PDB file of C-alpha atoms in Angstrom:
ATOM      1  CA  UNK A   2       0.000   0.000   0.000  1.00 40.00           C
ATOM      2  CA  UNK A   3       1.024   3.578  -0.414  1.00 44.00           C
ATOM      3  CA  UNK A   4       1.845   5.589   2.664  1.00 48.00           C
ATOM      4  CA  UNK A   5      -1.179   7.321   4.214  1.00 59.00           C
ATOM      5  CA  UNK A   6      -0.977   9.380   7.372  1.00 65.00           C
ATOM      6  CA  UNK A   7      -2.740   8.013  10.437  1.00 68.00           C
ATOM      7  CA  UNK A   8      -4.521  10.618  12.570  1.00 80.00           C
ATOM      8  CA  UNK A   9      -5.860   8.404  15.343  1.00 90.00           C
ATOM      9  CA  UNK A  10      -5.564   4.737  16.272  1.00 90.00           C
ATOM     10  CA  UNK A  11      -6.699   2.251  18.880  1.00 93.00           C
ATOM     11  CA  UNK A  12      -6.920  -1.496  19.406  1.00 95.00           C
ATOM     12  CA  UNK A  13     -10.312  -3.212  19.196  1.00 95.00           C
ATOM     13  CA  UNK A  14     -11.553  -6.771  18.991  1.00 95.00           C
ATOM     14  CA  UNK A  15     -13.204  -7.692  15.703  1.00 93.00           C
ATOM     15  CA  UNK A  16     -16.587  -9.338  15.310  1.00 93.00           C
ATOM     16  CA  UNK A  17     -18.308 -10.647  12.200  1.00 93.00           C
ATOM     17  CA  UNK A  18     -21.000  -8.334  10.834  1.00 90.00           C
ATOM     18  CA  UNK A  19     -23.794  -9.793   8.672  1.00 87.00           C
ATOM     19  CA  UNK A  20     -24.490  -6.835   6.390  1.00 88.00           C
ATOM     20  CA  UNK A  21     -23.680  -8.251   2.948  1.00 86.00           C
ATOM     21  CA  UNK A  22     -21.017  -7.064   0.552  1.00 90.00           C
ATOM     22  CA  UNK A  23     -20.262  -3.580   1.847  1.00 92.00           C
ATOM     23  CA  UNK A  24     -16.983  -2.207   3.190  1.00 93.00           C
ATOM     24  CA  UNK A  25     -18.609  -0.266   6.027  1.00 95.00           C
ATOM     25  CA  UNK A  26     -17.907  -1.296   9.623  1.00 95.00           C
ATOM     26  CA  UNK A  27     -19.504  -0.487  12.979  1.00 95.00           C
ATOM     27  CA  UNK A  28     -17.629   1.131  15.854  1.00 96.00           C
ATOM     28  CA  UNK A  29     -18.461   1.963  19.477  1.00 96.00           C
ATOM     29  CA  UNK A  30     -19.532   5.521  20.351  1.00 95.00           C
ATOM     30  CA  UNK A  31     -16.363   5.868  22.453  1.00 95.00           C
ATOM     31  CA  UNK A  32     -14.249   5.571  19.287  1.00 94.00           C
ATOM     32  CA  UNK A  33     -15.916   8.647  17.809  1.00 93.00           C
ATOM     33  CA  UNK A  34     -15.610  10.586  21.054  1.00 93.00           C
ATOM     34  CA  UNK A  35     -11.909   9.781  21.427  1.00 93.00           C
ATOM     35  CA  UNK A  36     -11.227  10.555  17.778  1.00 92.00           C
ATOM     36  CA  UNK A  37     -12.903  13.980  17.942  1.00 91.00           C
ATOM     37  CA  UNK A  38     -11.226  14.795  21.265  1.00 91.00           C
ATOM     38  CA  UNK A  39      -7.750  13.802  20.019  1.00 90.00           C
ATOM     39  CA  UNK A  40      -8.050  15.976  16.907  1.00 88.00           C
ATOM     40  CA  UNK A  41      -9.902  18.751  18.756  1.00 89.00           C
ATOM     41  CA  UNK A  42     -12.866  18.541  16.369  1.00 87.00           C
ATOM     42  CA  UNK A  43     -16.618  18.707  16.734  1.00 86.00           C
ATOM     43  CA  UNK A  44     -19.037  16.399  14.937  1.00 84.00           C
ATOM     44  CA  UNK A  45     -19.845  18.966  12.227  1.00 84.00           C
ATOM     45  CA  UNK A  46     -16.168  19.207  11.242  1.00 85.00           C
ATOM     46  CA  UNK A  47     -15.498  15.474  11.152  1.00 86.00           C
ATOM     47  CA  UNK A  48     -13.799  14.266   7.929  1.00 87.00           C
ATOM     48  CA  UNK A  49     -16.189  12.881   5.344  1.00 89.00           C
ATOM     49  CA  UNK A  50     -15.899  10.154   4.426  1.00 92.00           C
ATOM     50  CA  UNK A  51     -14.137   8.798   7.498  1.00 94.00           C
ATOM     51  CA  UNK A  52     -11.788   6.098   6.197  1.00 95.00           C
ATOM     52  CA  UNK A  53     -10.129   3.455   8.352  1.00 95.00           C
ATOM     53  CA  UNK A  54      -7.098   1.257   7.916  1.00 94.00           C
ATOM     54  CA  UNK A  55      -7.520  -1.966   9.866  1.00 94.00           C
ATOM     55  CA  UNK A  56      -4.577  -4.317  10.353  1.00 92.00           C
ATOM     56  CA  UNK A  57      -3.582  -7.251  12.465  1.00 88.00           C
ATOM     57  CA  UNK A  58      -2.210  -6.248  15.829  1.00 83.00           C
ATOM     58  CA  UNK A  59       1.568  -6.440  15.894  1.00 72.00           C
ATOM     59  CA  UNK A  60       2.189  -5.149  12.362  1.00 58.00           C
ATOM     60  CA  UNK A  61       4.679  -2.296  12.263  1.00 51.00           C
ATOM     61  CA  UNK A  62       4.075   0.838  10.211  1.00 47.00           C
ATOM     62  CA  UNK A  63       6.045  -0.780   7.447  1.00 44.00           C
ATOM     63  CA  UNK A  64       3.783  -3.805   7.830  1.00 43.00           C
ATOM     64  CA  UNK A  65       0.784  -1.662   6.953  1.00 43.00           C
ATOM     65  CA  UNK A  66       1.676  -2.371   3.351  1.00 46.00           C
ATOM     66  CA  UNK A  67       1.206  -6.111   3.902  1.00 48.00           C
ATOM     67  CA  UNK A  68      -1.798  -8.032   2.678  1.00 53.00           C
ATOM     68  CA  UNK A  69      -3.134  -8.200   6.248  1.00 70.00           C
ATOM     69  CA  UNK A  70      -4.478  -4.646   6.109  1.00 88.00           C
ATOM     70  CA  UNK A  71      -7.759  -3.361   4.720  1.00 92.00           C
ATOM     71  CA  UNK A  72      -9.267   0.069   4.066  1.00 95.00           C
ATOM     72  CA  UNK A  73     -12.926   0.656   4.794  1.00 95.00           C
ATOM     73  CA  UNK A  74     -15.631   3.152   5.748  1.00 95.00           C
ATOM     74  CA  UNK A  75     -17.919   3.523   8.765  1.00 95.00           C
ATOM     75  CA  UNK A  76     -21.530   2.362   8.865  1.00 94.00           C
ATOM     76  CA  UNK A  77     -22.391   3.715  12.323  1.00 94.00           C
ATOM     77  CA  UNK A  78     -21.041   4.388  15.827  1.00 94.00           C
ATOM     78  CA  UNK A  79     -23.462   2.152  17.702  1.00 92.00           C
ATOM     79  CA  UNK A  80     -21.399  -0.984  18.160  1.00 91.00           C
ATOM     80  CA  UNK A  81     -20.545  -2.768  21.379  1.00 93.00           C
ATOM     81  CA  UNK A  82     -17.792  -1.239  23.490  1.00 95.00           C
ATOM     82  CA  UNK A  83     -14.325  -2.415  22.474  1.00 95.00           C
ATOM     83  CA  UNK A  84     -15.654  -4.073  19.303  1.00 95.00           C
ATOM     84  CA  UNK A  85     -15.322  -3.291  15.605  1.00 96.00           C
ATOM     85  CA  UNK A  86     -17.969  -5.026  13.522  1.00 95.00           C
ATOM     86  CA  UNK A  87     -16.495  -6.091  10.179  1.00 94.00           C
ATOM     87  CA  UNK A  88     -18.432  -7.628   7.242  1.00 93.00           C
ATOM     88  CA  UNK A  89     -17.511 -11.297   6.964  1.00 90.00           C
ATOM     89  CA  UNK A  90     -15.985 -10.979   3.487  1.00 90.00           C
ATOM     90  CA  UNK A  91     -13.619  -8.278   4.795  1.00 91.00           C
ATOM     91  CA  UNK A  92     -12.659 -10.499   7.727  1.00 90.00           C
ATOM     92  CA  UNK A  93     -11.418 -12.975   5.124  1.00 88.00           C
ATOM     93  CA  UNK A  94      -9.449 -10.206   3.397  1.00 87.00           C
ATOM     94  CA  UNK A  95      -7.897  -9.272   6.742  1.00 89.00           C
ATOM     95  CA  UNK A  96      -7.204 -12.940   7.566  1.00 88.00           C
ATOM     96  CA  UNK A  97      -8.531 -12.679  11.121  1.00 89.00           C
ATOM     97  CA  UNK A  98     -11.298 -14.365  13.105  1.00 88.00           C
ATOM     98  CA  UNK A  99     -13.949 -13.248  15.566  1.00 89.00           C
ATOM     99  CA  UNK A 100     -12.512 -11.700  18.745  1.00 90.00           C
ATOM    100  CA  UNK A 101      -9.010 -11.240  17.290  1.00 91.00           C
ATOM    101  CA  UNK A 102      -7.393  -7.926  18.232  1.00 93.00           C
ATOM    102  CA  UNK A 103      -6.841  -5.455  15.389  1.00 94.00           C
ATOM    103  CA  UNK A 104      -5.387  -1.962  15.114  1.00 94.00           C
ATOM    104  CA  UNK A 105      -7.915   0.567  13.792  1.00 94.00           C
ATOM    105  CA  UNK A 106      -6.508   3.793  12.342  1.00 94.00           C
ATOM    106  CA  UNK A 107      -8.206   6.784  10.745  1.00 93.00           C
ATOM    107  CA  UNK A 108      -6.449   7.780   7.525  1.00 93.00           C
ATOM    108  CA  UNK A 109      -6.795  10.228   4.674  1.00 92.00           C
ATOM    109  CA  UNK A 110      -6.543   8.757   1.172  1.00 93.00           C
ATOM    110  CA  UNK A 111      -6.222  10.438  -2.196  1.00 92.00           C
ATOM    111  CA  UNK A 112      -9.312  10.482  -4.403  1.00 92.00           C
ATOM    112  CA  UNK A 113      -9.300   7.624  -6.888  1.00 91.00           C
ATOM    113  CA  UNK A 114      -8.927   8.423 -10.588  1.00 86.00           C
ATOM    114  CA  UNK A 115      -8.549   5.004 -12.193  1.00 85.00           C
ATOM    115  CA  UNK A 116      -9.233   1.401 -11.167  1.00 87.00           C
ATOM    116  CA  UNK A 117      -8.555  -1.827 -13.024  1.00 86.00           C
ATOM    117  CA  UNK A 118     -10.547  -4.826 -11.832  1.00 88.00           C
ATOM    118  CA  UNK A 119      -9.963  -8.421 -12.899  1.00 87.00           C
ATOM    119  CA  UNK A 120     -12.848 -10.895 -12.991  1.00 82.00           C
ATOM    120  CA  UNK A 121     -11.831 -13.680 -10.612  1.00 80.00           C
ATOM    121  CA  UNK A 122     -13.480 -16.331 -12.780  1.00 67.00           C
ATOM    122  CA  UNK A 123     -15.416 -16.409 -16.006  1.00 54.00           C
ATOM    123  CA  UNK A 124     -19.062 -17.178 -15.417  1.00 55.00           C
ATOM    124  CA  UNK A 125     -22.343 -16.680 -17.164  1.00 55.00           C
ATOM    125  CA  UNK A 126     -24.251 -13.544 -16.305  1.00 55.00           C
ATOM    126  CA  UNK A 127     -27.945 -12.810 -16.915  1.00 55.00           C
ATOM    127  CA  UNK A 128     -28.681 -12.010 -20.543  1.00 53.00           C
ATOM    128  CA  UNK A 129     -28.390  -8.316 -21.408  1.00 53.00           C
ATOM    129  CA  UNK A 130     -26.912  -7.509 -17.979  1.00 60.00           C
ATOM    130  CA  UNK A 131     -24.511  -4.555 -18.028  1.00 68.00           C
ATOM    131  CA  UNK A 132     -21.694  -5.840 -15.792  1.00 75.00           C
ATOM    132  CA  UNK A 133     -19.981  -2.447 -15.721  1.00 75.00           C
ATOM    133  CA  UNK A 134     -23.178  -0.664 -14.624  1.00 77.00           C
ATOM    134  CA  UNK A 135     -23.801  -3.253 -11.881  1.00 81.00           C
ATOM    135  CA  UNK A 136     -20.223  -2.945 -10.594  1.00 84.00           C
ATOM    136  CA  UNK A 137     -20.188   0.860 -10.644  1.00 83.00           C
ATOM    137  CA  UNK A 138     -23.576   1.000  -8.879  1.00 84.00           C
ATOM    138  CA  UNK A 139     -22.274  -1.394  -6.207  1.00 89.00           C
ATOM    139  CA  UNK A 140     -19.183   0.721  -5.614  1.00 89.00           C
ATOM    140  CA  UNK A 141     -21.190   3.966  -5.393  1.00 88.00           C
ATOM    141  CA  UNK A 142     -23.699   2.569  -2.921  1.00 89.00           C
ATOM    142  CA  UNK A 143     -21.692   0.130  -0.839  1.00 92.00           C
ATOM    143  CA  UNK A 144     -17.988   0.993  -1.029  1.00 94.00           C
ATOM    144  CA  UNK A 145     -15.865   3.759   0.505  1.00 95.00           C
ATOM    145  CA  UNK A 146     -12.327   2.838  -0.509  1.00 96.00           C
ATOM    146  CA  UNK A 147     -10.440   0.469  -2.784  1.00 94.00           C
ATOM    147  CA  UNK A 148      -7.005  -1.074  -2.306  1.00 93.00           C
ATOM    148  CA  UNK A 149      -4.840  -3.175  -4.595  1.00 91.00           C
ATOM    149  CA  UNK A 150      -5.286  -6.895  -3.969  1.00 90.00           C
ATOM    150  CA  UNK A 151      -8.799  -6.542  -2.588  1.00 91.00           C
ATOM    151  CA  UNK A 152     -11.506  -8.900  -3.859  1.00 91.00           C
ATOM    152  CA  UNK A 153     -14.909  -7.251  -4.340  1.00 90.00           C
ATOM    153  CA  UNK A 154     -18.066  -9.379  -4.294  1.00 88.00           C
ATOM    154  CA  UNK A 155     -21.111  -8.055  -6.166  1.00 86.00           C
ATOM    155  CA  UNK A 156     -24.565  -9.550  -5.753  1.00 80.00           C
ATOM    156  CA  UNK A 157     -26.591  -9.925  -8.934  1.00 74.00           C
ATOM    157  CA  UNK A 158     -30.357 -10.404  -8.801  1.00 65.00           C
ATOM    158  CA  UNK A 159     -31.449 -13.971  -9.459  1.00 59.00           C
ATOM    159  CA  UNK A 160     -27.936 -15.381  -9.046  1.00 66.00           C
ATOM    160  CA  UNK A 161     -26.986 -17.638  -6.150  1.00 68.00           C
ATOM    161  CA  UNK A 162     -23.332 -16.642  -6.189  1.00 79.00           C
ATOM    162  CA  UNK A 163     -21.838 -13.130  -6.392  1.00 82.00           C
ATOM    163  CA  UNK A 164     -19.591 -11.921  -9.176  1.00 85.00           C
ATOM    164  CA  UNK A 165     -16.077 -11.408  -7.808  1.00 87.00           C
ATOM    165  CA  UNK A 166     -13.468  -8.902  -8.957  1.00 90.00           C
ATOM    166  CA  UNK A 167      -9.876  -8.436  -7.804  1.00 90.00           C
ATOM    167  CA  UNK A 168      -8.509  -4.898  -7.723  1.00 92.00           C
ATOM    168  CA  UNK A 169      -5.329  -5.194  -9.806  1.00 88.00           C
ATOM    169  CA  UNK A 170      -4.359  -1.532 -10.292  1.00 88.00           C
ATOM    170  CA  UNK A 171      -5.295   1.881  -8.927  1.00 88.00           C
ATOM    171  CA  UNK A 172      -4.285   5.475  -9.566  1.00 86.00           C
ATOM    172  CA  UNK A 173      -2.973   7.721  -8.127  1.00 87.00           C
ATOM    173  CA  UNK A 174      -2.136   5.387  -5.203  1.00 89.00           C
ATOM    174  CA  UNK A 175      -2.495   1.738  -4.190  1.00 89.00           C
ATOM    175  CA  UNK A 176      -5.342   2.628  -1.798  1.00 92.00           C
ATOM    176  CA  UNK A 177      -7.856   5.331  -2.735  1.00 93.00           C
ATOM    177  CA  UNK A 178     -11.022   7.091  -1.606  1.00 94.00           C
ATOM    178  CA  UNK A 179     -13.845   6.490  -4.134  1.00 94.00           C
ATOM    179  CA  UNK A 180     -16.607   8.582  -2.552  1.00 93.00           C
ATOM    180  CA  UNK A 181     -17.878  11.457  -4.735  1.00 90.00           C
ATOM    181  CA  UNK A 182     -15.138  11.050  -7.322  1.00 87.00           C
ATOM    182  CA  UNK A 183     -15.119  10.482 -11.077  1.00 81.00           C
ATOM    183  CA  UNK A 184     -13.477   7.054 -11.090  1.00 83.00           C
ATOM    184  CA  UNK A 185     -12.595   5.499 -14.458  1.00 80.00           C
ATOM    185  CA  UNK A 186     -13.016   1.715 -14.260  1.00 83.00           C
ATOM    186  CA  UNK A 187     -11.385  -0.877 -16.521  1.00 80.00           C
ATOM    187  CA  UNK A 188     -12.818  -4.399 -16.273  1.00 80.00           C
ATOM    188  CA  UNK A 189     -10.475  -7.154 -17.454  1.00 79.00           C
ATOM    189  CA  UNK A 190     -11.513 -10.762 -17.956  1.00 71.00           C
ATOM    190  CA  UNK A 191     -10.339 -13.801 -19.877  1.00 50.00           C
ATOM    191  CA  UNK A 192     -12.478 -12.758 -22.845  1.00 53.00           C
ATOM    192  CA  UNK A 193     -10.708  -9.368 -23.035  1.00 50.00           C
ATOM    193  CA  UNK A 194      -7.319 -11.065 -22.972  1.00 48.00           C
ATOM    194  CA  UNK A 195      -8.369 -13.597 -25.630  1.00 44.00           C
ATOM    195  CA  UNK A 196      -9.666 -10.810 -27.848  1.00 47.00           C
ATOM    196  CA  UNK A 197      -6.350  -8.972 -27.477  1.00 45.00           C
ATOM    197  CA  UNK A 198      -4.501 -12.059 -28.687  1.00 43.00           C
ATOM    198  CA  UNK A 199      -6.970 -12.665 -31.536  1.00 44.00           C
ATOM    199  CA  UNK A 200      -6.857  -9.086 -32.799  1.00 47.00           C
ATOM    200  CA  UNK A 201      -3.049  -8.984 -32.395  1.00 53.00           C
ATOM    201  CA  UNK A 202      -2.869  -5.472 -31.032  1.00 71.00           C
ATOM    202  CA  UNK A 203       0.516  -4.218 -32.186  1.00 75.00           C
ATOM    203  CA  UNK A 204       2.961  -2.219 -30.120  1.00 78.00           C
ATOM    204  CA  UNK A 205       3.444   1.428 -31.047  1.00 79.00           C
ATOM    205  CA  UNK A 206       7.052   2.410 -30.407  1.00 75.00           C
ATOM    206  CA  UNK A 207       7.777   6.100 -29.657  1.00 72.00           C
ATOM    207  CA  UNK A 208       9.640   7.946 -32.444  1.00 73.00           C
ATOM    208  CA  UNK A 209       9.228   4.981 -34.816  1.00 76.00           C
ATOM    209  CA  UNK A 210       7.000   5.443 -37.878  1.00 79.00           C
ATOM    210  CA  UNK A 211       4.210   2.871 -38.345  1.00 76.00           C
ATOM    211  CA  UNK A 212       2.919   2.566 -41.922  1.00 79.00           C
ATOM    212  CA  UNK A 213      -0.843   1.964 -42.094  1.00 76.00           C
ATOM    213  CA  UNK A 214      -3.078   0.808 -44.920  1.00 76.00           C
ATOM    214  CA  UNK A 215      -6.816   0.617 -44.280  1.00 75.00           C
ATOM    215  CA  UNK A 216      -9.259  -0.752 -46.871  1.00 66.00           C
ATOM    216  CA  UNK A 217     -12.855  -1.887 -47.149  1.00 58.00           C
ATOM    217  CA  UNK A 218     -12.124  -5.178 -45.347  1.00 56.00           C
ATOM    218  CA  UNK A 219     -10.467  -3.506 -42.357  1.00 61.00           C
ATOM    219  CA  UNK A 220     -11.569  -0.034 -41.315  1.00 75.00           C
ATOM    220  CA  UNK A 221      -9.660   0.188 -38.023  1.00 80.00           C
ATOM    221  CA  UNK A 222      -6.205  -0.608 -36.682  1.00 81.00           C
ATOM    222  CA  UNK A 223      -5.371  -0.509 -32.979  1.00 84.00           C
ATOM    223  CA  UNK A 224      -2.007  -0.175 -31.231  1.00 83.00           C
ATOM    224  CA  UNK A 225      -0.784  -0.287 -27.646  1.00 80.00           C
ATOM    225  CA  UNK A 226       1.581   2.496 -26.573  1.00 82.00           C
ATOM    226  CA  UNK A 227       3.333   2.002 -23.225  1.00 78.00           C
ATOM    227  CA  UNK A 228       4.185   5.311 -21.574  1.00 77.00           C
ATOM    228  CA  UNK A 229       6.901   4.923 -18.898  1.00 74.00           C
ATOM    229  CA  UNK A 230       6.484   6.485 -15.460  1.00 64.00           C
ATOM    230  CA  UNK A 231       7.607  10.111 -15.124  1.00 67.00           C
ATOM    231  CA  UNK A 232       6.981  10.838 -18.822  1.00 74.00           C
ATOM    232  CA  UNK A 233       6.311  14.548 -19.335  1.00 75.00           C
ATOM    233  CA  UNK A 234       3.907  14.268 -22.289  1.00 81.00           C
ATOM    234  CA  UNK A 235       3.155  12.224 -25.398  1.00 84.00           C
ATOM    235  CA  UNK A 236       2.141  13.402 -28.869  1.00 87.00           C
ATOM    236  CA  UNK A 237       0.706  10.925 -31.386  1.00 88.00           C
ATOM    237  CA  UNK A 238       0.706  12.104 -35.015  1.00 89.00           C
ATOM    238  CA  UNK A 239      -1.137  10.583 -37.990  1.00 88.00           C
ATOM    239  CA  UNK A 240      -0.098  11.722 -41.493  1.00 88.00           C
ATOM    240  CA  UNK A 241      -2.657  10.741 -44.153  1.00 88.00           C
ATOM    241  CA  UNK A 242      -1.244  10.397 -47.695  1.00 85.00           C
ATOM    242  CA  UNK A 243      -4.309   8.842 -49.339  1.00 85.00           C
ATOM    243  CA  UNK A 244      -7.906   9.024 -48.163  1.00 84.00           C
ATOM    244  CA  UNK A 245      -9.011  10.133 -44.715  1.00 85.00           C
ATOM    245  CA  UNK A 246      -8.832   8.687 -41.211  1.00 85.00           C
ATOM    246  CA  UNK A 247      -9.402   9.859 -37.657  1.00 87.00           C
ATOM    247  CA  UNK A 248      -7.276   9.263 -34.583  1.00 89.00           C
ATOM    248  CA  UNK A 249      -8.565   8.019 -31.216  1.00 87.00           C
ATOM    249  CA  UNK A 250      -6.926   6.956 -27.949  1.00 85.00           C
ATOM    250  CA  UNK A 251      -8.020   5.643 -24.550  1.00 81.00           C
ATOM    251  CA  UNK A 252      -6.485   4.481 -21.291  1.00 73.00           C
ATOM    252  CA  UNK A 253      -9.328   2.044 -20.699  1.00 64.00           C
ATOM    253  CA  UNK A 254     -10.898   0.894 -23.941  1.00 66.00           C
ATOM    254  CA  UNK A 255      -8.790  -1.516 -25.977  1.00 69.00           C
ATOM    255  CA  UNK A 256     -10.839  -0.778 -29.083  1.00 69.00           C
ATOM    256  CA  UNK A 257     -11.077   3.007 -28.909  1.00 73.00           C
ATOM    257  CA  UNK A 258     -13.326   4.615 -31.495  1.00 73.00           C
ATOM    258  CA  UNK A 259     -15.862   7.341 -32.159  1.00 74.00           C
ATOM    259  CA  UNK A 260     -17.925   6.649 -29.020  1.00 70.00           C
ATOM    260  CA  UNK A 261     -15.322   5.202 -26.637  1.00 72.00           C
ATOM    261  CA  UNK A 262     -12.248   7.394 -26.314  1.00 78.00           C
ATOM    262  CA  UNK A 263     -10.411   9.782 -24.015  1.00 81.00           C
ATOM    263  CA  UNK A 264      -8.692  11.740 -26.794  1.00 86.00           C
ATOM    264  CA  UNK A 265      -9.619  12.204 -30.452  1.00 88.00           C
ATOM    265  CA  UNK A 266      -8.836  14.176 -33.591  1.00 88.00           C
ATOM    266  CA  UNK A 267     -11.722  13.961 -36.072  1.00 87.00           C
ATOM    267  CA  UNK A 268     -10.838  17.074 -38.030  1.00 86.00           C
ATOM    268  CA  UNK A 269     -11.978  17.457 -41.655  1.00 82.00           C
ATOM    269  CA  UNK A 270     -10.374  15.460 -44.507  1.00 81.00           C
ATOM    270  CA  UNK A 271      -8.650  18.646 -45.640  1.00 80.00           C
ATOM    271  CA  UNK A 272      -6.500  18.352 -42.507  1.00 83.00           C
ATOM    272  CA  UNK A 273      -4.189  15.527 -43.495  1.00 87.00           C
ATOM    273  CA  UNK A 274      -2.325  15.657 -40.174  1.00 90.00           C
ATOM    274  CA  UNK A 275      -4.159  14.467 -37.058  1.00 89.00           C
ATOM    275  CA  UNK A 276      -2.617  14.942 -33.607  1.00 90.00           C
ATOM    276  CA  UNK A 277      -3.270  13.820 -30.040  1.00 88.00           C
ATOM    277  CA  UNK A 278      -1.464  15.536 -27.163  1.00 87.00           C
ATOM    278  CA  UNK A 279      -1.592  13.649 -23.867  1.00 83.00           C
ATOM    279  CA  UNK A 280      -0.288  15.479 -20.811  1.00 80.00           C
ATOM    280  CA  UNK A 281       1.632  14.008 -17.868  1.00 69.00           C
ATOM    281  CA  UNK A 282      -1.390  14.238 -15.525  1.00 67.00           C
ATOM    282  CA  UNK A 283      -2.877  11.265 -17.428  1.00 62.00           C
ATOM    283  CA  UNK A 284       0.051   8.947 -16.687  1.00 58.00           C
ATOM    284  CA  UNK A 285       0.750   6.822 -13.641  1.00 53.00           C
ATOM    285  CA  UNK A 286       3.791   8.080 -11.736  1.00 46.00           C
ATOM    286  CA  UNK A 287       4.161   4.617 -10.190  1.00 41.00           C
ATOM    287  CA  UNK A 288       4.287   2.026 -12.967  1.00 45.00           C
ATOM    288  CA  UNK A 289       3.628   3.740 -16.273  1.00 55.00           C
ATOM    289  CA  UNK A 290       0.487   3.650 -18.389  1.00 69.00           C
ATOM    290  CA  UNK A 291      -0.760   1.764 -21.435  1.00 75.00           C
ATOM    291  CA  UNK A 292      -2.544   3.926 -24.023  1.00 81.00           C
ATOM    292  CA  UNK A 293      -4.616   2.261 -26.753  1.00 82.00           C
ATOM    293  CA  UNK A 294      -4.429   4.173 -30.056  1.00 86.00           C
ATOM    294  CA  UNK A 295      -6.872   3.476 -32.903  1.00 85.00           C
ATOM    295  CA  UNK A 296      -6.820   4.701 -36.489  1.00 87.00           C
ATOM    296  CA  UNK A 297     -10.293   4.607 -38.070  1.00 85.00           C
ATOM    297  CA  UNK A 298     -10.610   4.975 -41.838  1.00 83.00           C
ATOM    298  CA  UNK A 299     -13.507   6.906 -43.352  1.00 78.00           C
ATOM    299  CA  UNK A 300     -12.730   6.342 -47.046  1.00 77.00           C
ATOM    300  CA  UNK A 301     -12.604   3.114 -49.097  1.00 73.00           C
ATOM    301  CA  UNK A 302      -8.828   3.250 -48.897  1.00 75.00           C
ATOM    302  CA  UNK A 303      -6.485   5.088 -46.600  1.00 77.00           C
ATOM    303  CA  UNK A 304      -2.698   5.122 -46.409  1.00 73.00           C
ATOM    304  CA  UNK A 305      -0.957   6.905 -43.561  1.00 73.00           C
ATOM    305  CA  UNK A 306       2.030   7.054 -41.252  1.00 76.00           C
ATOM    306  CA  UNK A 307       1.531   6.883 -37.472  1.00 77.00           C
ATOM    307  CA  UNK A 308       4.260   8.259 -35.210  1.00 68.00           C
TER     308      UNK A 308
END
């Protein structure tokens, strides 16, 4: 996990909470009173959302980055004295059992900007169900924070088992606040990976010209551009020599196009040069970023150079 400052901490015993797949815990009223008194705050000025880091007792500060730590929100301050009520699925994430002692810390996390979630297993979903919409609704209503390595369980109506996702990547940090934030979500599953192999998405190498020919049988070509961490900016240039094409790019969509893109240049055919400028604020400062670049032809034949 990334470093996040702790403002208040105490040791409580954990107890299983039967509230479904939410990340919100219950705490005793004394926790709130001690927290406000320590920070010299009143209730009206309490941080919102209040986010907790819960870890096994005995972990050092360095150990807070271990898998035995979770980030969560607060459901209410009406729990039994000395007890933190934790949803059972989060108890499994924390690898503790009822009545185990845990360290509970209040922390401030950065607002999430991007999350990549991996389907834990491929499974059939109800026909016409929008998995992305179901996931995003679940996170808005039932989640406060996300952290890398966490497994999220989402109930789907009419299904006996939840759909499970593992959080594989986050930006701008490895644990983020997702309340009232515009979070971009990328869902990866075996089908996505198979499609990538089948479509043979080529690598776009910086400063190396890629010659493109698009005809009636293939109206789009897609490339993956890896942008290393700490990159200042990237400019993608398309020079059309015959016909017309537009240029699209996305951090999330592997098949960026007219409707699904983060950046685009759809200028008139008279503009034979199309450009995308992507600033450093769009790149991960931790591990770099993959950008998917698509060239879409709008004439029966198009020949161009992509740099």
